[in-house]
């Protein structure tokens, strides 16, 4: 193989690596339109994010940062932030990929991307056309289209009734978790309190995921418990030598026809590889 061919191949490989490495602070937001699930998914029972005090993420909070030649600054705090502008949403194209703070994007969770709020943050988003409101947890960066102030998950956009239009005029207001009262949380979300469980003797469970971040496991637990009120959704920690994995499991289950239906419902919520565990 001649030298020019070698150089050409190296350039191609370099470009592939660069494209594969694009994250939420890069090339994926150059896509004008995204798409939702292939069939209709009812997200009406997905609860709002419940604000809680969290430490800033290790990832996604570098300030300033530059995307597509423009520099952005991350706020020290979101307290007092309120802004009106255009919201967009992102879905299946990015489902299962890493967010800017290192979590896994789940289009069925109540989350969002913002250019300058610290990660994570909680905001209330109001659709100014119909008055609908949601509360989302901001764990990603974007949108980097001009004139858009927030990128919502598929579930949040669905609850705001903005999927068809693709965008909506909204008001975004930051929530101070330290002032978020228990009574307010009860009104906004009827999801049961998260619990961490230990395995039950002899019972079979469906494991829907194993997460390195407890907050991600808690979000999954909350979503699934609301969808599956007849089942227990538990978090079972597994200590590894270098980290703890938080396994989210649904059950107890029986090995009958109802199991296939349960698996289908879990997969429709975006958890694609549920499997039986003892």
PDB file of C-alpha atoms in Angstrom:
ATOM      1  CA  UNK A   1       0.000   0.000   0.000  1.00  0.00           C
ATOM      2  CA  UNK A   2       1.474   3.371  -0.976  1.00  0.00           C
ATOM      3  CA  UNK A   3       2.020   6.215   1.469  1.00  0.00           C
ATOM      4  CA  UNK A   4      -0.821   8.408   0.118  1.00  0.00           C
ATOM      5  CA  UNK A   5      -3.295   5.566   0.653  1.00  0.00           C
ATOM      6  CA  UNK A   6      -2.048   5.078   4.229  1.00  0.00           C
ATOM      7  CA  UNK A   7      -2.476   8.790   4.968  1.00  0.00           C
ATOM      8  CA  UNK A   8      -5.981   8.741   3.443  1.00  0.00           C
ATOM      9  CA  UNK A   9      -7.018   5.785   5.644  1.00  0.00           C
ATOM     10  CA  UNK A  10      -5.630   7.446   8.758  1.00  0.00           C
ATOM     11  CA  UNK A  11      -7.607  10.602   8.012  1.00  0.00           C
ATOM     12  CA  UNK A  12     -10.802   8.594   7.553  1.00  0.00           C
ATOM     13  CA  UNK A  13     -10.269   6.756  10.851  1.00  0.00           C
ATOM     14  CA  UNK A  14      -9.588  10.042  12.622  1.00  0.00           C
ATOM     15  CA  UNK A  15     -12.814  11.566  11.327  1.00  0.00           C
ATOM     16  CA  UNK A  16     -14.805   8.486  12.391  1.00  0.00           C
ATOM     17  CA  UNK A  17     -13.322   8.696  15.888  1.00  0.00           C
ATOM     18  CA  UNK A  18     -14.125  12.379  16.154  1.00  0.00           C
ATOM     19  CA  UNK A  19     -17.719  11.841  15.065  1.00  0.00           C
ATOM     20  CA  UNK A  20     -18.142   8.910  17.443  1.00  0.00           C
ATOM     21  CA  UNK A  21     -16.844  11.064  20.266  1.00  0.00           C
ATOM     22  CA  UNK A  22     -19.393  13.827  19.782  1.00  0.00           C
ATOM     23  CA  UNK A  23     -21.426  14.192  22.943  1.00  0.00           C
ATOM     24  CA  UNK A  24     -24.259  16.396  24.113  1.00  0.00           C
ATOM     25  CA  UNK A  25     -21.881  19.358  23.938  1.00  0.00           C
ATOM     26  CA  UNK A  26     -21.107  18.740  20.291  1.00  0.00           C
ATOM     27  CA  UNK A  27     -22.338  17.402  16.992  1.00  0.00           C
ATOM     28  CA  UNK A  28     -25.588  15.749  17.938  1.00  0.00           C
ATOM     29  CA  UNK A  29     -27.340  19.117  18.246  1.00  0.00           C
ATOM     30  CA  UNK A  30     -26.526  19.918  14.619  1.00  0.00           C
ATOM     31  CA  UNK A  31     -29.415  17.571  13.741  1.00  0.00           C
ATOM     32  CA  UNK A  32     -32.504  19.686  13.060  1.00  0.00           C
ATOM     33  CA  UNK A  33     -35.111  17.036  13.819  1.00  0.00           C
ATOM     34  CA  UNK A  34     -35.243  14.030  16.096  1.00  0.00           C
ATOM     35  CA  UNK A  35     -37.879  11.319  16.347  1.00  0.00           C
ATOM     36  CA  UNK A  36     -39.837   9.586  19.076  1.00  0.00           C
ATOM     37  CA  UNK A  37     -40.582   5.896  19.639  1.00  0.00           C
ATOM     38  CA  UNK A  38     -41.780   3.848  16.668  1.00  0.00           C
ATOM     39  CA  UNK A  39     -45.179   3.316  18.328  1.00  0.00           C
ATOM     40  CA  UNK A  40     -47.201   5.507  20.660  1.00  0.00           C
ATOM     41  CA  UNK A  41     -46.044   5.318  24.281  1.00  0.00           C
ATOM     42  CA  UNK A  42     -48.337   6.554  27.040  1.00  0.00           C
ATOM     43  CA  UNK A  43     -46.231   8.732  29.333  1.00  0.00           C
ATOM     44  CA  UNK A  44     -49.169  10.313  31.143  1.00  0.00           C
ATOM     45  CA  UNK A  45     -48.301   8.435  34.340  1.00  0.00           C
ATOM     46  CA  UNK A  46     -44.620   9.336  34.312  1.00  0.00           C
ATOM     47  CA  UNK A  47     -44.182  11.547  37.389  1.00  0.00           C
ATOM     48  CA  UNK A  48     -42.512  14.931  37.428  1.00  0.00           C
ATOM     49  CA  UNK A  49     -38.954  15.063  38.630  1.00  0.00           C
ATOM     50  CA  UNK A  50     -38.890  15.623  42.391  1.00  0.00           C
ATOM     51  CA  UNK A  51     -36.379  18.331  43.358  1.00  0.00           C
ATOM     52  CA  UNK A  52     -33.771  17.264  45.879  1.00  0.00           C
ATOM     53  CA  UNK A  53     -30.494  18.763  46.994  1.00  0.00           C
ATOM     54  CA  UNK A  54     -27.626  17.247  44.982  1.00  0.00           C
ATOM     55  CA  UNK A  55     -23.933  17.957  44.602  1.00  0.00           C
ATOM     56  CA  UNK A  56     -22.836  19.360  41.270  1.00  0.00           C
ATOM     57  CA  UNK A  57     -21.908  16.706  38.737  1.00  0.00           C
ATOM     58  CA  UNK A  58     -18.248  16.116  37.990  1.00  0.00           C
ATOM     59  CA  UNK A  59     -19.044  16.303  34.301  1.00  0.00           C
ATOM     60  CA  UNK A  60     -20.787  19.031  32.373  1.00  0.00           C
ATOM     61  CA  UNK A  61     -20.015  21.974  34.651  1.00  0.00           C
ATOM     62  CA  UNK A  62     -16.801  23.261  33.106  1.00  0.00           C
ATOM     63  CA  UNK A  63     -17.040  27.008  32.593  1.00  0.00           C
ATOM     64  CA  UNK A  64     -16.542  28.531  30.144  1.00  0.00           C
ATOM     65  CA  UNK A  65     -16.971  25.942  27.395  1.00  0.00           C
ATOM     66  CA  UNK A  66     -17.158  26.332  23.631  1.00  0.00           C
ATOM     67  CA  UNK A  67     -19.506  24.641  21.156  1.00  0.00           C
ATOM     68  CA  UNK A  68     -19.600  25.358  17.415  1.00  0.00           C
ATOM     69  CA  UNK A  69     -17.378  28.381  17.907  1.00  0.00           C
ATOM     70  CA  UNK A  70     -19.525  29.997  20.592  1.00  0.00           C
ATOM     71  CA  UNK A  71     -18.524  30.296  24.244  1.00  0.00           C
ATOM     72  CA  UNK A  72     -20.966  29.618  27.106  1.00  0.00           C
ATOM     73  CA  UNK A  73     -20.683  30.241  30.842  1.00  0.00           C
ATOM     74  CA  UNK A  74     -22.205  27.985  33.509  1.00  0.00           C
ATOM     75  CA  UNK A  75     -24.081  29.760  36.313  1.00  0.00           C
ATOM     76  CA  UNK A  76     -22.773  29.332  39.849  1.00  0.00           C
ATOM     77  CA  UNK A  77     -26.383  28.744  40.929  1.00  0.00           C
ATOM     78  CA  UNK A  78     -29.753  28.579  39.238  1.00  0.00           C
ATOM     79  CA  UNK A  79     -31.521  30.401  42.078  1.00  0.00           C
ATOM     80  CA  UNK A  80     -33.698  33.202  40.713  1.00  0.00           C
ATOM     81  CA  UNK A  81     -33.398  32.074  37.112  1.00  0.00           C
ATOM     82  CA  UNK A  82     -36.527  32.633  34.992  1.00  0.00           C
ATOM     83  CA  UNK A  83     -36.606  32.966  31.220  1.00  0.00           C
ATOM     84  CA  UNK A  84     -39.089  32.829  28.367  1.00  0.00           C
ATOM     85  CA  UNK A  85     -38.194  31.461  24.968  1.00  0.00           C
ATOM     86  CA  UNK A  86     -38.484  28.473  22.654  1.00  0.00           C
ATOM     87  CA  UNK A  87     -38.246  24.882  23.889  1.00  0.00           C
ATOM     88  CA  UNK A  88     -37.383  21.917  21.672  1.00  0.00           C
ATOM     89  CA  UNK A  89     -37.147  18.200  22.484  1.00  0.00           C
ATOM     90  CA  UNK A  90     -34.877  15.250  21.794  1.00  0.00           C
ATOM     91  CA  UNK A  91     -35.717  11.577  21.708  1.00  0.00           C
ATOM     92  CA  UNK A  92     -34.796   8.201  20.271  1.00  0.00           C
ATOM     93  CA  UNK A  93     -31.693   9.309  18.383  1.00  0.00           C
ATOM     94  CA  UNK A  94     -29.962   9.970  21.704  1.00  0.00           C
ATOM     95  CA  UNK A  95     -31.807   7.446  23.900  1.00  0.00           C
ATOM     96  CA  UNK A  96     -29.264   5.358  25.825  1.00  0.00           C
ATOM     97  CA  UNK A  97     -26.333   7.692  25.106  1.00  0.00           C
ATOM     98  CA  UNK A  98     -24.408   9.645  27.717  1.00  0.00           C
ATOM     99  CA  UNK A  99     -25.583  13.060  28.832  1.00  0.00           C
ATOM    100  CA  UNK A 100     -23.120  15.856  29.543  1.00  0.00           C
ATOM    101  CA  UNK A 101     -22.867  14.975  33.218  1.00  0.00           C
ATOM    102  CA  UNK A 102     -22.148  11.305  32.498  1.00  0.00           C
ATOM    103  CA  UNK A 103     -25.600   9.853  33.094  1.00  0.00           C
ATOM    104  CA  UNK A 104     -27.573   7.895  30.486  1.00  0.00           C
ATOM    105  CA  UNK A 105     -30.235   9.749  28.555  1.00  0.00           C
ATOM    106  CA  UNK A 106     -33.678   8.195  28.936  1.00  0.00           C
ATOM    107  CA  UNK A 107     -36.269   9.841  26.718  1.00  0.00           C
ATOM    108  CA  UNK A 108     -39.042   8.492  28.973  1.00  0.00           C
ATOM    109  CA  UNK A 109     -37.678  10.268  32.060  1.00  0.00           C
ATOM    110  CA  UNK A 110     -38.464  13.862  33.029  1.00  0.00           C
ATOM    111  CA  UNK A 111     -35.167  15.483  32.106  1.00  0.00           C
ATOM    112  CA  UNK A 112     -33.802  18.330  30.013  1.00  0.00           C
ATOM    113  CA  UNK A 113     -30.744  20.008  28.544  1.00  0.00           C
ATOM    114  CA  UNK A 114     -29.783  23.630  29.202  1.00  0.00           C
ATOM    115  CA  UNK A 115     -26.783  25.688  28.111  1.00  0.00           C
ATOM    116  CA  UNK A 116     -25.913  27.427  31.369  1.00  0.00           C
ATOM    117  CA  UNK A 117     -27.711  26.037  34.422  1.00  0.00           C
ATOM    118  CA  UNK A 118     -25.459  24.013  36.735  1.00  0.00           C
ATOM    119  CA  UNK A 119     -25.843  20.236  36.418  1.00  0.00           C
ATOM    120  CA  UNK A 120     -27.996  18.902  37.877  1.00  0.00           C
ATOM    121  CA  UNK A 121     -30.728  21.519  38.291  1.00  0.00           C
ATOM    122  CA  UNK A 122     -34.500  21.373  38.586  1.00  0.00           C
ATOM    123  CA  UNK A 123     -36.804  23.657  36.630  1.00  0.00           C
ATOM    124  CA  UNK A 124     -40.503  24.138  36.093  1.00  0.00           C
ATOM    125  CA  UNK A 125     -41.413  24.502  32.415  1.00  0.00           C
ATOM    126  CA  UNK A 126     -44.728  26.053  31.391  1.00  0.00           C
ATOM    127  CA  UNK A 127     -46.143  25.824  27.872  1.00  0.00           C
ATOM    128  CA  UNK A 128     -47.376  29.395  27.368  1.00  0.00           C
ATOM    129  CA  UNK A 129     -49.899  28.299  24.742  1.00  0.00           C
ATOM    130  CA  UNK A 130     -51.873  25.808  26.831  1.00  0.00           C
ATOM    131  CA  UNK A 131     -50.718  26.416  30.409  1.00  0.00           C
ATOM    132  CA  UNK A 132     -49.427  22.880  30.905  1.00  0.00           C
ATOM    133  CA  UNK A 133     -46.522  22.539  33.332  1.00  0.00           C
ATOM    134  CA  UNK A 134     -43.838  19.960  34.057  1.00  0.00           C
ATOM    135  CA  UNK A 135     -40.878  19.730  36.409  1.00  0.00           C
ATOM    136  CA  UNK A 136     -37.699  18.316  34.911  1.00  0.00           C
ATOM    137  CA  UNK A 137     -34.181  17.566  36.067  1.00  0.00           C
ATOM    138  CA  UNK A 138     -31.517  19.257  33.922  1.00  0.00           C
ATOM    139  CA  UNK A 139     -28.621  16.850  33.378  1.00  0.00           C
ATOM    140  CA  UNK A 140     -27.437  17.728  29.870  1.00  0.00           C
ATOM    141  CA  UNK A 141     -26.092  20.599  27.779  1.00  0.00           C
ATOM    142  CA  UNK A 142     -27.910  22.197  24.837  1.00  0.00           C
ATOM    143  CA  UNK A 143     -29.784  23.083  22.747  1.00  0.00           C
ATOM    144  CA  UNK A 144     -27.256  24.892  20.580  1.00  0.00           C
ATOM    145  CA  UNK A 145     -29.727  26.002  17.915  1.00  0.00           C
ATOM    146  CA  UNK A 146     -30.187  29.747  17.926  1.00  0.00           C
ATOM    147  CA  UNK A 147     -33.153  31.052  19.858  1.00  0.00           C
ATOM    148  CA  UNK A 148     -33.881  27.909  21.874  1.00  0.00           C
ATOM    149  CA  UNK A 149     -33.491  27.972  25.622  1.00  0.00           C
ATOM    150  CA  UNK A 150     -34.164  24.362  26.698  1.00  0.00           C
ATOM    151  CA  UNK A 151     -34.232  20.885  25.180  1.00  0.00           C
ATOM    152  CA  UNK A 152     -36.806  18.604  26.822  1.00  0.00           C
ATOM    153  CA  UNK A 153     -37.007  14.831  26.955  1.00  0.00           C
ATOM    154  CA  UNK A 154     -39.644  13.091  24.842  1.00  0.00           C
ATOM    155  CA  UNK A 155     -41.746  12.436  27.969  1.00  0.00           C
ATOM    156  CA  UNK A 156     -41.634  16.055  29.133  1.00  0.00           C
ATOM    157  CA  UNK A 157     -42.458  17.348  25.652  1.00  0.00           C
ATOM    158  CA  UNK A 158     -45.363  14.921  25.393  1.00  0.00           C
ATOM    159  CA  UNK A 159     -46.799  16.117  28.697  1.00  0.00           C
ATOM    160  CA  UNK A 160     -46.561  19.710  27.440  1.00  0.00           C
ATOM    161  CA  UNK A 161     -48.349  18.684  24.208  1.00  0.00           C
ATOM    162  CA  UNK A 162     -45.579  20.009  21.970  1.00  0.00           C
ATOM    163  CA  UNK A 163     -44.440  16.873  20.128  1.00  0.00           C
ATOM    164  CA  UNK A 164     -46.410  17.621  16.988  1.00  0.00           C
ATOM    165  CA  UNK A 165     -45.078  21.149  16.584  1.00  0.00           C
ATOM    166  CA  UNK A 166     -41.555  20.199  17.660  1.00  0.00           C
ATOM    167  CA  UNK A 167     -41.097  23.446  19.577  1.00  0.00           C
ATOM    168  CA  UNK A 168     -43.146  25.588  21.951  1.00  0.00           C
ATOM    169  CA  UNK A 169     -42.967  28.980  23.604  1.00  0.00           C
ATOM    170  CA  UNK A 170     -42.286  28.302  27.261  1.00  0.00           C
ATOM    171  CA  UNK A 171     -41.342  29.858  30.555  1.00  0.00           C
ATOM    172  CA  UNK A 172     -38.514  28.126  32.416  1.00  0.00           C
ATOM    173  CA  UNK A 173     -38.140  28.813  36.138  1.00  0.00           C
ATOM    174  CA  UNK A 174     -35.458  27.290  38.352  1.00  0.00           C
ATOM    175  CA  UNK A 175     -36.492  25.499  41.553  1.00  0.00           C
ATOM    176  CA  UNK A 176     -34.442  25.727  44.749  1.00  0.00           C
ATOM    177  CA  UNK A 177     -34.504  22.127  46.080  1.00  0.00           C
ATOM    178  CA  UNK A 178     -33.663  23.276  49.607  1.00  0.00           C
ATOM    179  CA  UNK A 179     -36.985  25.135  49.700  1.00  0.00           C
ATOM    180  CA  UNK A 180     -38.997  22.383  48.070  1.00  0.00           C
ATOM    181  CA  UNK A 181     -41.428  21.277  50.763  1.00  0.00           C
ATOM    182  CA  UNK A 182     -42.718  17.755  51.279  1.00  0.00           C
ATOM    183  CA  UNK A 183     -46.285  18.973  50.788  1.00  0.00           C
ATOM    184  CA  UNK A 184     -45.433  20.577  47.451  1.00  0.00           C
ATOM    185  CA  UNK A 185     -43.709  17.421  46.283  1.00  0.00           C
ATOM    186  CA  UNK A 186     -46.761  15.376  47.210  1.00  0.00           C
ATOM    187  CA  UNK A 187     -48.992  17.559  45.056  1.00  0.00           C
ATOM    188  CA  UNK A 188     -46.679  17.461  42.039  1.00  0.00           C
ATOM    189  CA  UNK A 189     -45.803  13.783  42.156  1.00  0.00           C
ATOM    190  CA  UNK A 190     -47.758  10.915  43.635  1.00  0.00           C
ATOM    191  CA  UNK A 191     -44.924   8.448  43.164  1.00  0.00           C
ATOM    192  CA  UNK A 192     -44.050   6.339  46.239  1.00  0.00           C
ATOM    193  CA  UNK A 193     -40.944   7.181  48.227  1.00  0.00           C
ATOM    194  CA  UNK A 194     -37.798   5.487  46.877  1.00  0.00           C
ATOM    195  CA  UNK A 195     -36.591   2.462  48.799  1.00  0.00           C
ATOM    196  CA  UNK A 196     -33.433   0.415  48.676  1.00  0.00           C
ATOM    197  CA  UNK A 197     -34.055  -3.298  49.100  1.00  0.00           C
ATOM    198  CA  UNK A 198     -32.162  -6.523  49.631  1.00  0.00           C
ATOM    199  CA  UNK A 199     -32.940  -9.644  47.567  1.00  0.00           C
ATOM    200  CA  UNK A 200     -35.896 -11.762  48.740  1.00  0.00           C
ATOM    201  CA  UNK A 201     -35.414 -15.476  49.220  1.00  0.00           C
ATOM    202  CA  UNK A 202     -36.900 -17.593  46.425  1.00  0.00           C
ATOM    203  CA  UNK A 203     -38.555 -14.699  44.558  1.00  0.00           C
ATOM    204  CA  UNK A 204     -37.946 -14.000  40.883  1.00  0.00           C
ATOM    205  CA  UNK A 205     -37.474 -10.435  39.675  1.00  0.00           C
ATOM    206  CA  UNK A 206     -36.930  -8.756  36.340  1.00  0.00           C
ATOM    207  CA  UNK A 207     -33.762  -6.684  36.367  1.00  0.00           C
ATOM    208  CA  UNK A 208     -34.263  -3.688  34.106  1.00  0.00           C
ATOM    209  CA  UNK A 209     -30.890  -2.032  34.524  1.00  0.00           C
ATOM    210  CA  UNK A 210     -27.714  -1.626  36.581  1.00  0.00           C
ATOM    211  CA  UNK A 211     -26.597   1.973  37.087  1.00  0.00           C
ATOM    212  CA  UNK A 212     -23.365   3.446  38.394  1.00  0.00           C
ATOM    213  CA  UNK A 213     -25.199   6.534  39.715  1.00  0.00           C
ATOM    214  CA  UNK A 214     -27.765   6.099  42.484  1.00  0.00           C
ATOM    215  CA  UNK A 215     -29.700   9.149  41.255  1.00  0.00           C
ATOM    216  CA  UNK A 216     -30.233   7.476  37.871  1.00  0.00           C
ATOM    217  CA  UNK A 217     -31.467   4.311  39.588  1.00  0.00           C
ATOM    218  CA  UNK A 218     -33.847   6.368  41.737  1.00  0.00           C
ATOM    219  CA  UNK A 219     -35.276   8.073  38.644  1.00  0.00           C
ATOM    220  CA  UNK A 220     -35.821   4.692  36.981  1.00  0.00           C
ATOM    221  CA  UNK A 221     -37.409   3.298  40.136  1.00  0.00           C
ATOM    222  CA  UNK A 222     -39.794   6.220  40.387  1.00  0.00           C
ATOM    223  CA  UNK A 223     -40.820   5.987  36.731  1.00  0.00           C
ATOM    224  CA  UNK A 224     -41.391   2.219  36.804  1.00  0.00           C
ATOM    225  CA  UNK A 225     -43.250   2.230  40.125  1.00  0.00           C
ATOM    226  CA  UNK A 226     -45.744   4.703  38.710  1.00  0.00           C
ATOM    227  CA  UNK A 227     -46.187   2.610  35.559  1.00  0.00           C
ATOM    228  CA  UNK A 228     -46.432  -0.716  37.423  1.00  0.00           C
ATOM    229  CA  UNK A 229     -48.409  -0.098  40.636  1.00  0.00           C
ATOM    230  CA  UNK A 230     -49.018  -3.818  41.182  1.00  0.00           C
ATOM    231  CA  UNK A 231     -45.323  -4.624  41.490  1.00  0.00           C
ATOM    232  CA  UNK A 232     -42.460  -3.771  43.794  1.00  0.00           C
ATOM    233  CA  UNK A 233     -39.673  -1.804  42.133  1.00  0.00           C
ATOM    234  CA  UNK A 234     -36.551  -2.130  44.231  1.00  0.00           C
ATOM    235  CA  UNK A 235     -32.940  -1.008  44.096  1.00  0.00           C
ATOM    236  CA  UNK A 236     -30.401  -3.692  45.004  1.00  0.00           C
ATOM    237  CA  UNK A 237     -26.838  -2.353  45.436  1.00  0.00           C
ATOM    238  CA  UNK A 238     -23.978  -4.549  44.235  1.00  0.00           C
ATOM    239  CA  UNK A 239     -20.556  -3.677  45.589  1.00  0.00           C
ATOM    240  CA  UNK A 240     -17.721  -4.100  43.113  1.00  0.00           C
ATOM    241  CA  UNK A 241     -14.053  -3.633  43.874  1.00  0.00           C
ATOM    242  CA  UNK A 242     -13.983  -0.172  42.298  1.00  0.00           C
ATOM    243  CA  UNK A 243     -17.605   1.002  42.449  1.00  0.00           C
ATOM    244  CA  UNK A 244     -21.175   0.254  43.469  1.00  0.00           C
ATOM    245  CA  UNK A 245     -23.796  -0.737  40.899  1.00  0.00           C
ATOM    246  CA  UNK A 246     -27.428   0.078  41.664  1.00  0.00           C
ATOM    247  CA  UNK A 247     -29.608  -2.647  40.141  1.00  0.00           C
ATOM    248  CA  UNK A 248     -33.256  -1.777  39.487  1.00  0.00           C
ATOM    249  CA  UNK A 249     -35.561  -4.801  39.669  1.00  0.00           C
ATOM    250  CA  UNK A 250     -39.314  -5.341  39.236  1.00  0.00           C
ATOM    251  CA  UNK A 251     -41.275  -8.175  40.862  1.00  0.00           C
ATOM    252  CA  UNK A 252     -41.954 -10.630  42.216  1.00  0.00           C
ATOM    253  CA  UNK A 253     -42.917 -12.192  38.878  1.00  0.00           C
ATOM    254  CA  UNK A 254     -44.418 -15.521  37.834  1.00  0.00           C
ATOM    255  CA  UNK A 255     -43.270 -17.554  34.860  1.00  0.00           C
ATOM    256  CA  UNK A 256     -46.551 -17.350  32.967  1.00  0.00           C
ATOM    257  CA  UNK A 257     -48.174 -15.431  30.111  1.00  0.00           C
ATOM    258  CA  UNK A 258     -48.286 -12.251  32.200  1.00  0.00           C
ATOM    259  CA  UNK A 259     -44.489 -12.158  32.203  1.00  0.00           C
ATOM    260  CA  UNK A 260     -44.317 -11.473  28.456  1.00  0.00           C
ATOM    261  CA  UNK A 261     -46.763  -8.584  28.839  1.00  0.00           C
ATOM    262  CA  UNK A 262     -44.725  -7.162  31.717  1.00  0.00           C
ATOM    263  CA  UNK A 263     -41.525  -7.383  29.669  1.00  0.00           C
ATOM    264  CA  UNK A 264     -43.231  -5.572  26.782  1.00  0.00           C
ATOM    265  CA  UNK A 265     -44.380  -2.743  29.056  1.00  0.00           C
ATOM    266  CA  UNK A 266     -40.898  -2.336  30.524  1.00  0.00           C
ATOM    267  CA  UNK A 267     -39.309  -2.308  27.054  1.00  0.00           C
ATOM    268  CA  UNK A 268     -41.845   0.295  25.911  1.00  0.00           C
ATOM    269  CA  UNK A 269     -40.583   2.521  28.734  1.00  0.00           C
ATOM    270  CA  UNK A 270     -37.100   2.396  27.245  1.00  0.00           C
ATOM    271  CA  UNK A 271     -35.469  -0.399  29.273  1.00  0.00           C
ATOM    272  CA  UNK A 272     -34.509  -2.722  26.456  1.00  0.00           C
ATOM    273  CA  UNK A 273     -32.977  -5.775  28.148  1.00  0.00           C
ATOM    274  CA  UNK A 274     -34.970  -6.846  31.230  1.00  0.00           C
ATOM    275  CA  UNK A 275     -33.916 -10.295  32.434  1.00  0.00           C
ATOM    276  CA  UNK A 276     -34.886 -12.646  35.238  1.00  0.00           C
ATOM    277  CA  UNK A 277     -32.855 -12.761  38.441  1.00  0.00           C
ATOM    278  CA  UNK A 278     -33.382 -14.562  41.746  1.00  0.00           C
TER     279      UNK A 278
END
